PDB file of C-alpha atoms in Angstrom:
ATOM      1  CA  MET A  55      85.484 115.131 100.278  1.00 63.00           C
ATOM      2  CA  LEU A  56      82.104 114.993  98.516  1.00 67.00           C
ATOM      3  CA  LYS A  57      80.905 117.864 100.684  1.00 72.00           C
ATOM      4  CA  GLU A  58      83.383 120.039  98.777  1.00 80.00           C
ATOM      5  CA  ILE A  59      81.902 118.992  95.399  1.00 79.00           C
ATOM      6  CA  PRO A  60      78.214 119.991  95.561  1.00 77.00           C
ATOM      7  CA  THR A  61      77.484 118.921  91.971  1.00 82.00           C
ATOM      8  CA  CYS A  62      78.806 115.388  92.465  1.00 80.00           C
ATOM      9  CA  ARG A  63      76.174 112.645  92.189  1.00 81.00           C
ATOM     10  CA  ILE A  64      76.544 108.985  93.167  1.00 82.00           C
ATOM     11  CA  PHE A  65      74.701 106.192  91.356  1.00 82.00           C
ATOM     12  CA  ALA A  66      74.722 102.433  91.890  1.00 80.00           C
ATOM     13  CA  ARG A  67      73.490  99.979  89.327  1.00 77.00           C
ATOM     14  CA  ILE A  68      71.188  97.372  90.805  1.00 75.00           C
ATOM     15  CA  GLY A  69      70.392  94.051  89.171  1.00 73.00           C
ATOM     16  CA  LYS A  70      71.961  91.022  87.565  1.00 71.00           C
ATOM     17  CA  SER A  71      74.505  92.813  85.393  1.00 69.00           C
ATOM     18  CA  GLN A  72      76.799  94.546  87.836  1.00 66.00           C
ATOM     19  CA  LEU A  73      80.321  95.759  87.200  1.00 69.00           C
ATOM     20  CA  HIS A  74      82.729  96.677  89.992  1.00 73.00           C
ATOM     21  CA  ALA A  75      84.125  99.789  88.314  1.00 82.00           C
ATOM     22  CA  LYS A  76      84.572 103.438  89.046  1.00 87.00           C
ATOM     23  CA  ASN A  77      84.304 105.607  85.937  1.00 90.00           C
ATOM     24  CA  PHE A  78      84.858 109.359  85.726  1.00 92.00           C
ATOM     25  CA  VAL A  79      84.974 111.961  82.948  1.00 96.00           C
ATOM     26  CA  PHE A  80      86.584 115.354  83.547  1.00 95.00           C
ATOM     27  CA  ASP A  81      86.019 118.335  81.248  1.00 95.00           C
ATOM     28  CA  GLY A  82      85.018 115.993  78.406  1.00 95.00           C
ATOM     29  CA  LYS A  83      88.711 115.306  77.790  1.00 96.00           C
ATOM     30  CA  VAL A  84      89.977 112.930  80.475  1.00 97.00           C
ATOM     31  CA  GLY A  85      88.392 109.550  81.194  1.00 96.00           C
ATOM     32  CA  ILE A  86      89.226 107.460  84.254  1.00 95.00           C
ATOM     33  CA  VAL A  87      88.290 103.784  84.537  1.00 95.00           C
ATOM     34  CA  GLY A  88      89.152 101.270  87.236  1.00 91.00           C
ATOM     35  CA  THR A  89      88.243  99.401  90.383  1.00 85.00           C
ATOM     36  CA  TYR A  90      90.234 101.365  92.953  1.00 84.00           C
ATOM     37  CA  ASN A  91      88.168 102.228  96.055  1.00 80.00           C
ATOM     38  CA  MET A  92      90.518 104.956  97.311  1.00 74.00           C
ATOM     39  CA  ASP A  93      91.203 103.098 100.545  1.00 77.00           C
ATOM     40  CA  TYR A  94      94.047 101.197 102.195  1.00 75.00           C
ATOM     41  CA  LEU A  95      92.672  97.743 101.392  1.00 76.00           C
ATOM     42  CA  SER A  96      92.335  98.512  97.666  1.00 75.00           C
ATOM     43  CA  GLU A  97      95.823  99.942  97.470  1.00 74.00           C
ATOM     44  CA  GLU A  98      97.852  97.593  99.651  1.00 75.00           C
ATOM     45  CA  VAL A  99      96.001  94.264  99.601  1.00 76.00           C
ATOM     46  CA  ASN A 100      93.773  94.009  96.520  1.00 77.00           C
ATOM     47  CA  SER A 101      96.169  95.814  94.153  1.00 76.00           C
ATOM     48  CA  GLU A 102      93.295  97.652  92.507  1.00 81.00           C
ATOM     49  CA  VAL A 103      94.150 100.243  89.869  1.00 84.00           C
ATOM     50  CA  MET A 104      92.792 103.123  87.792  1.00 90.00           C
ATOM     51  CA  ALA A 105      93.599 103.985  84.182  1.00 94.00           C
ATOM     52  CA  VAL A 106      93.653 107.651  83.149  1.00 96.00           C
ATOM     53  CA  ILE A 107      93.032 108.198  79.434  1.00 97.00           C
ATOM     54  CA  ASN A 108      93.636 111.686  78.037  1.00 98.00           C
ATOM     55  CA  SER A 109      91.422 111.419  74.963  1.00 98.00           C
ATOM     56  CA  LYS A 110      88.384 113.463  73.985  1.00 98.00           C
ATOM     57  CA  PRO A 111      86.829 110.684  71.814  1.00 98.00           C
ATOM     58  CA  PHE A 112      87.319 108.099  74.580  1.00 98.00           C
ATOM     59  CA  SER A 113      85.929 110.488  77.207  1.00 97.00           C
ATOM     60  CA  GLU A 114      82.853 111.209  75.080  1.00 97.00           C
ATOM     61  CA  GLU A 115      82.180 107.489  74.635  1.00 97.00           C
ATOM     62  CA  LEU A 116      82.715 106.846  78.353  1.00 96.00           C
ATOM     63  CA  ARG A 117      80.320 109.695  79.183  1.00 96.00           C
ATOM     64  CA  GLU A 118      77.613 108.177  76.978  1.00 96.00           C
ATOM     65  CA  THR A 119      78.141 104.792  78.649  1.00 91.00           C
ATOM     66  CA  ILE A 120      77.850 106.366  82.096  1.00 89.00           C
ATOM     67  CA  LEU A 121      74.653 108.222  81.138  1.00 90.00           C
ATOM     68  CA  SER A 122      73.188 105.005  79.733  1.00 89.00           C
ATOM     69  CA  ASP A 123      74.014 103.131  82.937  1.00 84.00           C
ATOM     70  CA  VAL A 124      72.514 105.914  85.066  1.00 85.00           C
ATOM     71  CA  LYS A 125      69.109 105.248  83.495  1.00 88.00           C
ATOM     72  CA  GLU A 126      69.112 101.802  85.146  1.00 83.00           C
ATOM     73  CA  SER A 127      70.644 102.929  88.448  1.00 86.00           C
ATOM     74  CA  VAL A 128      69.663 104.177  91.879  1.00 88.00           C
ATOM     75  CA  GLU A 129      70.929 107.577  93.017  1.00 88.00           C
ATOM     76  CA  TYR A 130      72.310 107.938  96.531  1.00 84.00           C
ATOM     77  CA  ARG A 131      72.110 111.293  98.249  1.00 79.00           C
ATOM     78  CA  LEU A 132      74.427 112.398 101.007  1.00 72.00           C
ATOM     79  CA  GLY A 133      73.095 113.498 104.349  1.00 70.00           C
ATOM     80  CA  THR A 134      74.102 113.894 107.942  1.00 68.00           C
ATOM     81  CA  ALA A 135      74.143 110.667 109.937  1.00 68.00           C
ATOM     82  CA  ARG A 136      72.217 110.641 113.198  1.00 74.00           C
ATOM     83  CA  GLU A 137      74.172 107.638 114.422  1.00 72.00           C
ATOM     84  CA  PRO A 138      77.967 107.343 114.540  1.00 63.00           C
ATOM     85  CA  GLU A 139      79.435 106.203 111.251  1.00 63.00           C
ATOM     86  CA  PHE A 140      81.622 103.185 110.663  1.00 60.00           C
ATOM     87  CA  GLY A 141      85.325 103.907 110.227  1.00 62.00           C
ATOM     88  CA  PRO A 142      88.809 102.494 110.866  1.00 61.00           C
ATOM     89  CA  GLU A 143      88.410 102.963 114.606  1.00 62.00           C
ATOM     90  CA  ASN A 144      85.473 100.513 114.514  1.00 60.00           C
ATOM     91  CA  ILE A 145      87.465  97.601 113.109  1.00 63.00           C
ATOM     92  CA  GLU A 146      88.175  94.913 115.671  1.00 68.00           C
ATOM     93  CA  ALA A 147      91.842  94.324 116.528  1.00 66.00           C
ATOM     94  CA  LYS A 148      91.817  90.837 114.967  1.00 64.00           C
ATOM     95  CA  ASN A 149      90.578  92.271 111.658  1.00 69.00           C
ATOM     96  CA  LYS A 150      93.260  94.973 111.688  1.00 70.00           C
ATOM     97  CA  TRP A 151      95.830  92.231 112.258  1.00 72.00           C
ATOM     98  CA  LEU A 152      94.436  90.187 109.350  1.00 72.00           C
ATOM     99  CA  ILE A 153      94.504  93.183 106.992  1.00 72.00           C
ATOM    100  CA  LYS A 154      98.092  93.923 107.988  1.00 76.00           C
ATOM    101  CA  ILE A 155      99.152  90.285 107.378  1.00 76.00           C
ATOM    102  CA  CYS A 156      97.369  90.168 103.996  1.00 74.00           C
ATOM    103  CA  SER A 157      99.103  93.362 102.892  1.00 73.00           C
ATOM    104  CA  LYS A 158     102.488  91.765 103.623  1.00 75.00           C
ATOM    105  CA  LEU A 159     101.632  88.695 101.526  1.00 74.00           C
ATOM    106  CA  GLY A 160     101.108  90.638  98.304  1.00 70.00           C
ATOM    107  CA  TRP A 161     104.081  88.848  96.740  1.00 67.00           C
ATOM    108  CA  LEU A 162     101.937  85.671  96.672  1.00 65.00           C
ATOM    109  CA  ARG A 163      99.346  87.239  94.338  1.00 63.00           C
ATOM    110  CA  PRO A 164     101.083  86.113  91.071  1.00 62.00           C
ATOM    111  CA  LEU A 165     100.790  82.500  92.221  1.00 60.00           C
ATOM    112  CA  PHE A 166      96.977  82.534  92.149  1.00 52.00           C
TER     113      PHE A 166
END
């Protein structure tokens, strides 16, 4: 997916003050904030979400926050892997079973 977006840059903040969030600003008008990892586990087991805010003032403030955070972050650059990459086919059968069971127990989440 990122191969199709050549201007996309990925930064990770390193240090004591870390926040598990994914923040995006599109066209200076739409801000997106959340923890969703865009994977099965985030959607079905962890119940992670994203909020989409259609507001130019909010998006401008979010952009400034992102740029401030970037100053204290490490940039990751994409490349071609020489070794096979990890993916769903690499997960052991017992782990697949555990993920499947956990996804079925989502109704227990309000109890914790």
